[in-house]
Coordinates of C-alpha atoms and ligand atoms in Angstrom, one line a residue:
X1 CA -5.3 -45.0 8.3
X2 CA -2.7 -47.3 9.5
X3 CA -0.5 -47.8 6.6
X4 CA 2.7 -49.9 5.7
X5 CA 5.6 -47.8 3.5
X6 CA 7.9 -50.5 1.9
X7 CA 10.9 -48.4 0.7
X8 CA 10.4 -45.9 3.0
X9 CA 14.2 -45.3 3.7
X10 CA 14.5 -44.5 0.0
X11 CA 14.5 -41.1 -1.6
X12 CA 10.9 -41.2 -2.6
X13 CA 9.7 -43.3 -0.3
X14 CA 10.9 -41.3 2.8
X15 CA 9.5 -38.1 1.2
X16 CA 5.6 -40.0 0.4
X17 CA 6.3 -41.5 4.4
X18 CA 7.1 -37.5 5.9
X19 CA 4.4 -36.3 4.2
X20 CA 2.1 -39.2 5.2
X21 CA 3.4 -38.7 8.6
X22 CA 2.4 -35.3 8.7
X23 CA -0.8 -35.8 7.4
X24 CA -2.0 -37.5 10.8
X25 CA -1.9 -41.3 9.5
X26 CA 0.1 -44.2 11.2
X27 CA 3.3 -45.2 9.1
X28 CA 5.3 -48.1 9.4
X29 CA 8.5 -48.7 7.3
X30 CA 9.4 -51.2 5.0
X31 CA 13.1 -51.6 3.8
X32 CA 15.9 -53.5 3.9
X33 CA 18.6 -50.9 3.9
X34 CA 20.1 -52.5 0.7
X35 CA 20.0 -49.1 -1.1
X36 CA 17.8 -46.7 1.4
X37 CA 19.1 -45.2 4.4
X38 CA 17.9 -45.6 8.2
X39 CA 18.4 -42.1 8.8
X40 CA 15.8 -41.2 5.8
X41 CA 12.9 -42.7 8.2
X42 CA 11.2 -39.6 9.2
X43 CA 11.0 -38.8 12.9
X44 CA 7.4 -40.5 14.0
X45 CA 7.3 -42.9 11.6
X46 CA 8.2 -46.8 12.7
X47 CA 10.8 -48.8 11.2
X48 CA 11.3 -52.2 10.5
X49 CA 14.2 -54.4 8.3
X50 CA 13.0 -56.2 6.3
X51 CA 12.1 -57.7 2.9
X52 CA 9.2 -56.9 1.0
X53 CA 9.7 -61.1 0.3
X54 CA 9.2 -61.4 3.8
X55 CA 6.6 -58.7 4.8
X56 CA 5.5 -60.4 8.2
X57 CA 1.7 -60.6 9.1
X58 CA 0.2 -57.5 7.5
X59 CA -2.6 -57.6 9.7
X60 CA -4.2 -54.5 10.9
X61 CA -2.8 -52.4 8.1
X62 CA -5.3 -50.3 5.7
X63 CA -2.9 -49.6 3.1
X64 CA 0.8 -50.7 1.3
X65 CA 2.3 -47.5 -0.7
X66 CA 4.9 -49.3 -2.0
X67 CA 7.8 -48.8 -3.5
X68 CA 11.0 -50.8 -2.7
X69 CA 12.4 -52.1 -5.5
X70 CA 15.6 -52.6 -7.8
X71 CA 15.5 -49.9 -10.1
X72 CA 18.9 -49.7 -11.8
X73 CA 18.5 -49.9 -15.8
X74 CA 21.7 -51.2 -16.3
X75 CA 21.8 -53.5 -12.9
X76 CA 18.7 -55.1 -14.5
X77 CA 20.4 -55.5 -18.2
X78 CA 23.4 -57.3 -16.5
X79 CA 21.4 -59.3 -13.6
X80 CA 17.6 -59.8 -15.2
X81 CA 17.1 -62.4 -12.6
X82 CA 17.3 -59.9 -9.9
X83 CA 15.1 -57.5 -11.2
X84 CA 12.5 -60.2 -11.7
X85 CA 12.8 -62.0 -8.1
X86 CA 13.0 -59.1 -6.4
X87 CA 10.3 -56.3 -7.9
X88 CA 7.8 -59.2 -9.6
X89 CA 8.2 -62.2 -7.1
X90 CA 8.7 -59.9 -4.3
X91 CA 5.6 -57.6 -5.0
X92 CA 3.8 -61.0 -5.6
X93 CA 4.6 -62.3 -1.9
X94 CA 4.1 -58.8 -0.7
X95 CA 0.6 -59.0 -2.5
X96 CA -0.6 -62.7 -1.0
X97 CA -0.2 -61.2 2.6
X98 CA -1.8 -58.0 1.6
X99 CA -4.8 -60.4 0.8
X100 CA -4.2 -63.2 3.7
X101 CA -4.1 -59.9 6.2
X102 CA -7.3 -58.4 4.2
X103 CA -5.7 -55.4 3.3
X104 CA -7.4 -54.4 0.2
X105 CA -5.3 -51.0 -1.2
X106 CA -2.3 -50.8 -2.7
X107 CA -0.5 -47.4 -4.2
X108 CA 2.7 -48.7 -6.5
X109 CA 5.7 -47.4 -7.4
X110 CA 6.0 -47.7 -11.0
X111 CA 7.4 -45.9 -14.1
X112 CA 7.8 -44.1 -17.6
X113 CA 10.5 -46.9 -18.4
X114 CA 7.6 -49.1 -19.2
X115 CA 6.7 -47.2 -22.6
X116 CA 10.2 -47.8 -23.7
X117 CA 11.4 -45.3 -26.9
X118 CA 8.2 -43.4 -27.4
X119 CA 5.9 -43.3 -30.6
X120 CA 4.9 -39.6 -29.7
X121 CA 5.3 -36.6 -27.0
X122 CA 3.7 -36.4 -25.0
X123 CA 3.2 -40.1 -23.4
X124 CA -0.1 -41.0 -22.2
X125 CA -1.0 -43.5 -20.1
X126 CA -3.1 -45.4 -23.4
X127 CA 0.4 -45.3 -25.2
X128 CA 1.7 -48.8 -26.0
X129 CA 3.9 -49.8 -23.6
X130 CA 7.2 -51.4 -24.6
X131 CA 10.2 -51.4 -22.4
X132 CA 13.4 -51.6 -23.0
X133 CA 14.9 -53.0 -19.8
X134 CA 14.2 -55.7 -17.3
X135 CA 13.8 -52.8 -14.7
X136 CA 11.1 -51.7 -16.6
X137 CA 9.3 -54.8 -17.8
X138 CA 9.4 -55.9 -13.7
X139 CA 7.8 -52.8 -13.4
X140 CA 5.1 -53.4 -15.9
X141 CA 4.9 -57.1 -15.1
X142 CA 3.4 -55.8 -11.7
X143 CA 1.5 -53.0 -13.0
X144 CA -0.6 -55.7 -15.3
X145 CA -0.3 -58.5 -12.1
X146 CA -2.5 -55.3 -10.2
X147 CA -5.2 -55.0 -12.9
X148 CA -5.6 -58.7 -12.4
X149 CA -6.0 -58.5 -8.7
X150 CA -7.9 -55.7 -8.9
X151 CA -10.5 -57.6 -11.5
X152 CA -10.4 -61.3 -9.1
X153 CA -10.3 -60.1 -5.6
X154 CA -11.3 -56.6 -6.0
X155 CA -8.2 -55.1 -4.9
X156 CA -8.2 -51.7 -5.0
X157 CA -4.8 -50.2 -6.5
X158 CA -3.3 -47.2 -8.1
X159 CA -0.1 -47.1 -9.8
X160 CA 1.7 -43.9 -10.6
X161 CA 4.3 -43.6 -13.2
X162 CA 7.3 -41.3 -12.2
X163 CA 9.1 -39.5 -14.9
X164 CA 12.4 -38.1 -13.7
X165 CA 11.8 -37.2 -9.8
X166 CA 13.9 -34.5 -8.4
X167 CA 14.4 -31.9 -6.1
X168 CA 14.5 -32.6 -2.3
X169 CA 12.2 -32.3 0.4
X170 CA 13.8 -30.7 3.8
X171 CA 16.6 -33.0 4.2
X172 CA 15.3 -35.4 2.0
X173 CA 17.7 -35.2 -0.8
X174 CA 18.6 -38.5 -3.1
X175 CA 21.5 -40.0 -2.0
X176 CA 22.3 -43.1 -4.5
X177 CA 25.4 -45.2 -5.1
X178 CA 26.6 -45.5 -7.5
X179 CA 24.3 -42.4 -8.9
X180 CA 23.8 -42.4 -12.3
X181 CA 20.8 -39.6 -12.1
X182 CA 22.0 -36.0 -14.3
X183 CA 21.3 -33.5 -11.5
X184 CA 23.0 -35.6 -8.3
X185 CA 25.9 -35.8 -10.4
X186 CA 26.3 -32.4 -11.8
X187 CA 26.0 -31.0 -8.0
X188 CA 28.3 -33.5 -7.0
X189 CA 30.9 -31.3 -9.4
X190 CA 29.8 -28.2 -7.6
X191 CA 29.9 -29.6 -4.5
X192 CA 33.7 -30.5 -5.0
X193 CA 33.4 -34.4 -4.7
X194 CA 34.4 -34.8 -8.9
X195 CA 36.4 -32.5 -11.1
X196 CA 33.5 -32.8 -14.3
X197 CA 30.5 -34.7 -15.0
X198 CA 30.0 -36.7 -18.1
X199 CA 26.9 -35.5 -20.6
X200 CA 25.7 -38.6 -22.5
X201 CA 25.0 -37.3 -26.5
X202 CA 25.3 -34.5 -27.9
X203 CA 23.6 -35.6 -31.0
X204 CA 19.9 -36.2 -30.4
X205 CA 17.4 -34.8 -32.7
X206 CA 16.3 -31.9 -30.3
X207 CA 16.6 -28.4 -29.6
X208 CA 20.3 -28.1 -28.6
X209 CA 21.9 -31.9 -29.0
X210 CA 21.0 -33.2 -25.8
X211 CA 18.1 -35.2 -24.2
X212 CA 15.3 -34.0 -23.0
X213 CA 13.5 -35.3 -20.2
X214 CA 10.8 -34.4 -17.8
X215 CA 11.6 -33.2 -14.1
X216 CA 9.0 -33.7 -11.2
X217 CA 9.5 -32.0 -7.8
X218 CA 9.4 -34.6 -5.4
X219 CA 7.4 -32.7 -3.5
X220 CA 4.9 -32.9 -5.9
X221 CA 5.1 -36.4 -6.9
X222 CA 5.0 -37.5 -2.9
X223 CA 2.0 -35.3 -2.6
X224 CA 0.2 -37.4 -5.9
X225 CA 0.8 -40.7 -3.4
X226 CA -1.8 -39.1 -0.6
X227 CA -4.3 -38.1 -3.5
X228 CA -4.1 -41.7 -4.7
X229 CA -4.7 -43.2 -1.6
X230 CA -7.9 -41.5 -1.1
X231 CA -8.9 -42.1 -4.5
X232 CA -8.3 -46.0 -4.2
X233 CA -11.5 -47.9 -5.1
X234 CA -12.2 -51.5 -4.7
X235 CA -12.4 -53.4 -8.0
X236 CA -10.3 -50.5 -10.0
X237 CA -6.8 -50.5 -11.3
X238 CA -5.7 -47.0 -11.8
X239 CA -3.0 -45.8 -13.7
X240 CA -1.3 -42.5 -14.3
X241 CA 1.8 -40.5 -15.0
X242 CA 3.2 -38.3 -13.1
X243 CA 5.8 -35.6 -14.8
X244 CA 5.6 -32.1 -14.8
X245 CA 4.6 -32.1 -18.6
X246 CA 7.5 -29.7 -19.5
X247 CA 10.6 -31.4 -21.2
X248 CA 13.9 -29.6 -20.1
X249 CA 17.3 -30.7 -22.3
X250 CA 20.3 -31.8 -20.2
X251 CA 22.5 -28.5 -21.6
X252 CA 19.4 -26.3 -19.5
X253 CA 20.0 -28.4 -16.6
X254 CA 23.5 -28.2 -16.5
X255 CA 22.9 -24.3 -17.3
X256 CA 20.4 -23.7 -14.3
X257 CA 22.6 -25.7 -11.6
X258 CA 25.3 -23.5 -12.6
X259 CA 23.3 -20.5 -12.3
X260 CA 22.0 -22.0 -9.1
X261 CA 25.4 -23.1 -7.5
X262 CA 27.9 -20.4 -9.3
X263 CA 29.9 -22.9 -10.1
X264 CA 31.3 -23.3 -13.5
X265 CA 30.9 -27.3 -13.7
X266 CA 33.4 -28.8 -16.5
X267 CA 31.4 -30.4 -18.9
X268 CA 32.9 -33.9 -20.6
X269 CA 31.5 -34.5 -23.8
X270 CA 30.9 -38.2 -23.3
X271 CA 29.2 -41.0 -26.0
X272 CA 25.2 -41.5 -25.8
X273 CA 24.7 -43.9 -22.9
X274 CA 22.7 -47.3 -24.9
X275 CA 18.9 -47.4 -24.1
X276 CA 18.4 -43.4 -24.2
X277 CA 15.2 -42.3 -25.4
X278 CA 16.0 -38.4 -27.2
X279 CA 12.4 -37.2 -25.5
X280 CA 10.8 -38.5 -22.7
X281 CA 7.6 -36.4 -21.5
X282 CA 4.5 -36.8 -19.7
X283 CA 1.4 -36.1 -20.4
X284 CA 0.1 -36.0 -16.7
X285 CA -3.9 -34.3 -17.8
X286 CA -5.4 -37.7 -16.6
X287 CA -4.2 -37.2 -12.5
X288 CA -4.8 -33.4 -12.9
X289 CA -8.6 -34.3 -13.9
X290 CA -9.4 -37.1 -12.0
X291 CA -7.3 -35.7 -9.2
X292 CA -6.9 -32.8 -8.8
X293 CA -3.2 -33.0 -9.1
X294 CA -1.3 -29.7 -10.2
X295 CA 2.4 -29.7 -9.3
X296 CA 3.4 -26.5 -7.7
X297 CA 7.4 -26.4 -8.1
X298 CA 7.2 -26.8 -11.8
X299 CA 10.9 -24.9 -12.7
X300 CA 14.0 -26.0 -13.6
X301 CA 15.2 -23.5 -10.7
X302 CA 13.1 -24.7 -7.6
X303 CA 13.9 -28.4 -8.5
X304 CA 17.4 -27.6 -8.8
X305 CA 18.0 -25.2 -6.1
X306 CA 15.9 -27.7 -3.8
X307 CA 18.2 -29.5 -4.3
X308 CA 21.4 -27.9 -3.9
X309 CA 20.0 -26.5 -0.6
X310 CA 19.6 -30.1 1.1
X311 CA 23.2 -31.4 0.0
X312 CA 24.9 -27.9 1.8
Ligands
LIG401 N1 22.8 -37.9 -18.4 C1 24.1 -37.5 -18.3 N2 24.9 -37.4 -17.6 C2 25.0 -38.2 -16.4 C3 23.7 -38.8 -16.0 C4 22.5 -38.8 -16.8 O1 24.4 -36.8 -19.2 O2 25.9 -38.5 -15.2 C5 21.8 -38.2 -19.2 C6 21.6 -39.3 -19.6 O3 22.1 -39.2 -20.3 C7 19.8 -39.0 -19.9 C8 19.3 -37.6 -18.6 O4 20.9 -37.2 -18.6 O5 20.0 -38.0 -21.0 C9 18.6 -38.3 -17.8 O6 19.4 -39.4 -17.3 P1 18.8 -39.6 -15.7 O7 20.1 -40.7 -15.1 O8 19.0 -38.7 -14.7 O9 17.3 -40.3 -16.0 P2 16.7 -41.3 -17.2 O10 16.0 -40.4 -17.5 O11 17.4 -42.4 -17.7 O12 15.9 -41.6 -15.6

């Protein structure tokens, strides 16, 4: 298929683009490099530097895999306009261009943030969506638009709601500036780029007092996009959670990082980070049942081990 991957110079987009190229698809990456890296675009893909707000003529593409978005929760609270303009406004422009060019399939990068503070664990797709910040709200708004476009225009859409994506795919590793995520921040200490890391909150109602998250390996996550592409059905918007179904506490993550790197990794106990729910764990039963997806690298050791190998 001829595929457009928006945001394909970012961490997740570049891994999906690499797997699509490996599967024999003709891939074009559209990325404005606001947070991505041109050298992350996989060999074999065509790179176009540009924004989803001006995607150009999409005639000839069979489908779009849409990753381009702003994704910093803190920034979204301070500058919600950026999130509405880019994540929602940009996506509506992209959808318009797709419709004009007769491109009828989209796989969308959604997020666990649409659920906000969950009422129960693990979280199912049918649970209430009450995002606690403009980032999650803008992603939920796109999910809602996709449902409407499927009903009205026959769009074939799949939204994948990611939990905590980590690990690496060969040389494709996480490189965010600023880095807000736990595993890369812990590994920065092991690399000697920082003296210590801040552990946000040790008084949560969890087994060891630290937050619990559901880490999914980026290689497993990317594979789900290829299954989603095949599952696209005109007039239907499917929504799936993507996690590995097991929660790991921040303390467990730090302990495994210590084991994998052999570094003592000094930790500074810091206050809770505003807006962090105590536990976020996905039920991925639906995508496992309907699309046959199964996480293959579901131990913290393999997730951290691959992230570490890519950084060294
Ligand atoms: N966290 C931390 N120190 C850091 C980065 C993150 O203690 O330097 C904690 C954060 O407060 C949360 C967990 O690690 O409890 C996962 O945060 P991350 O930003 O990786 O993902 P999120 O779940 O917020 O999407």
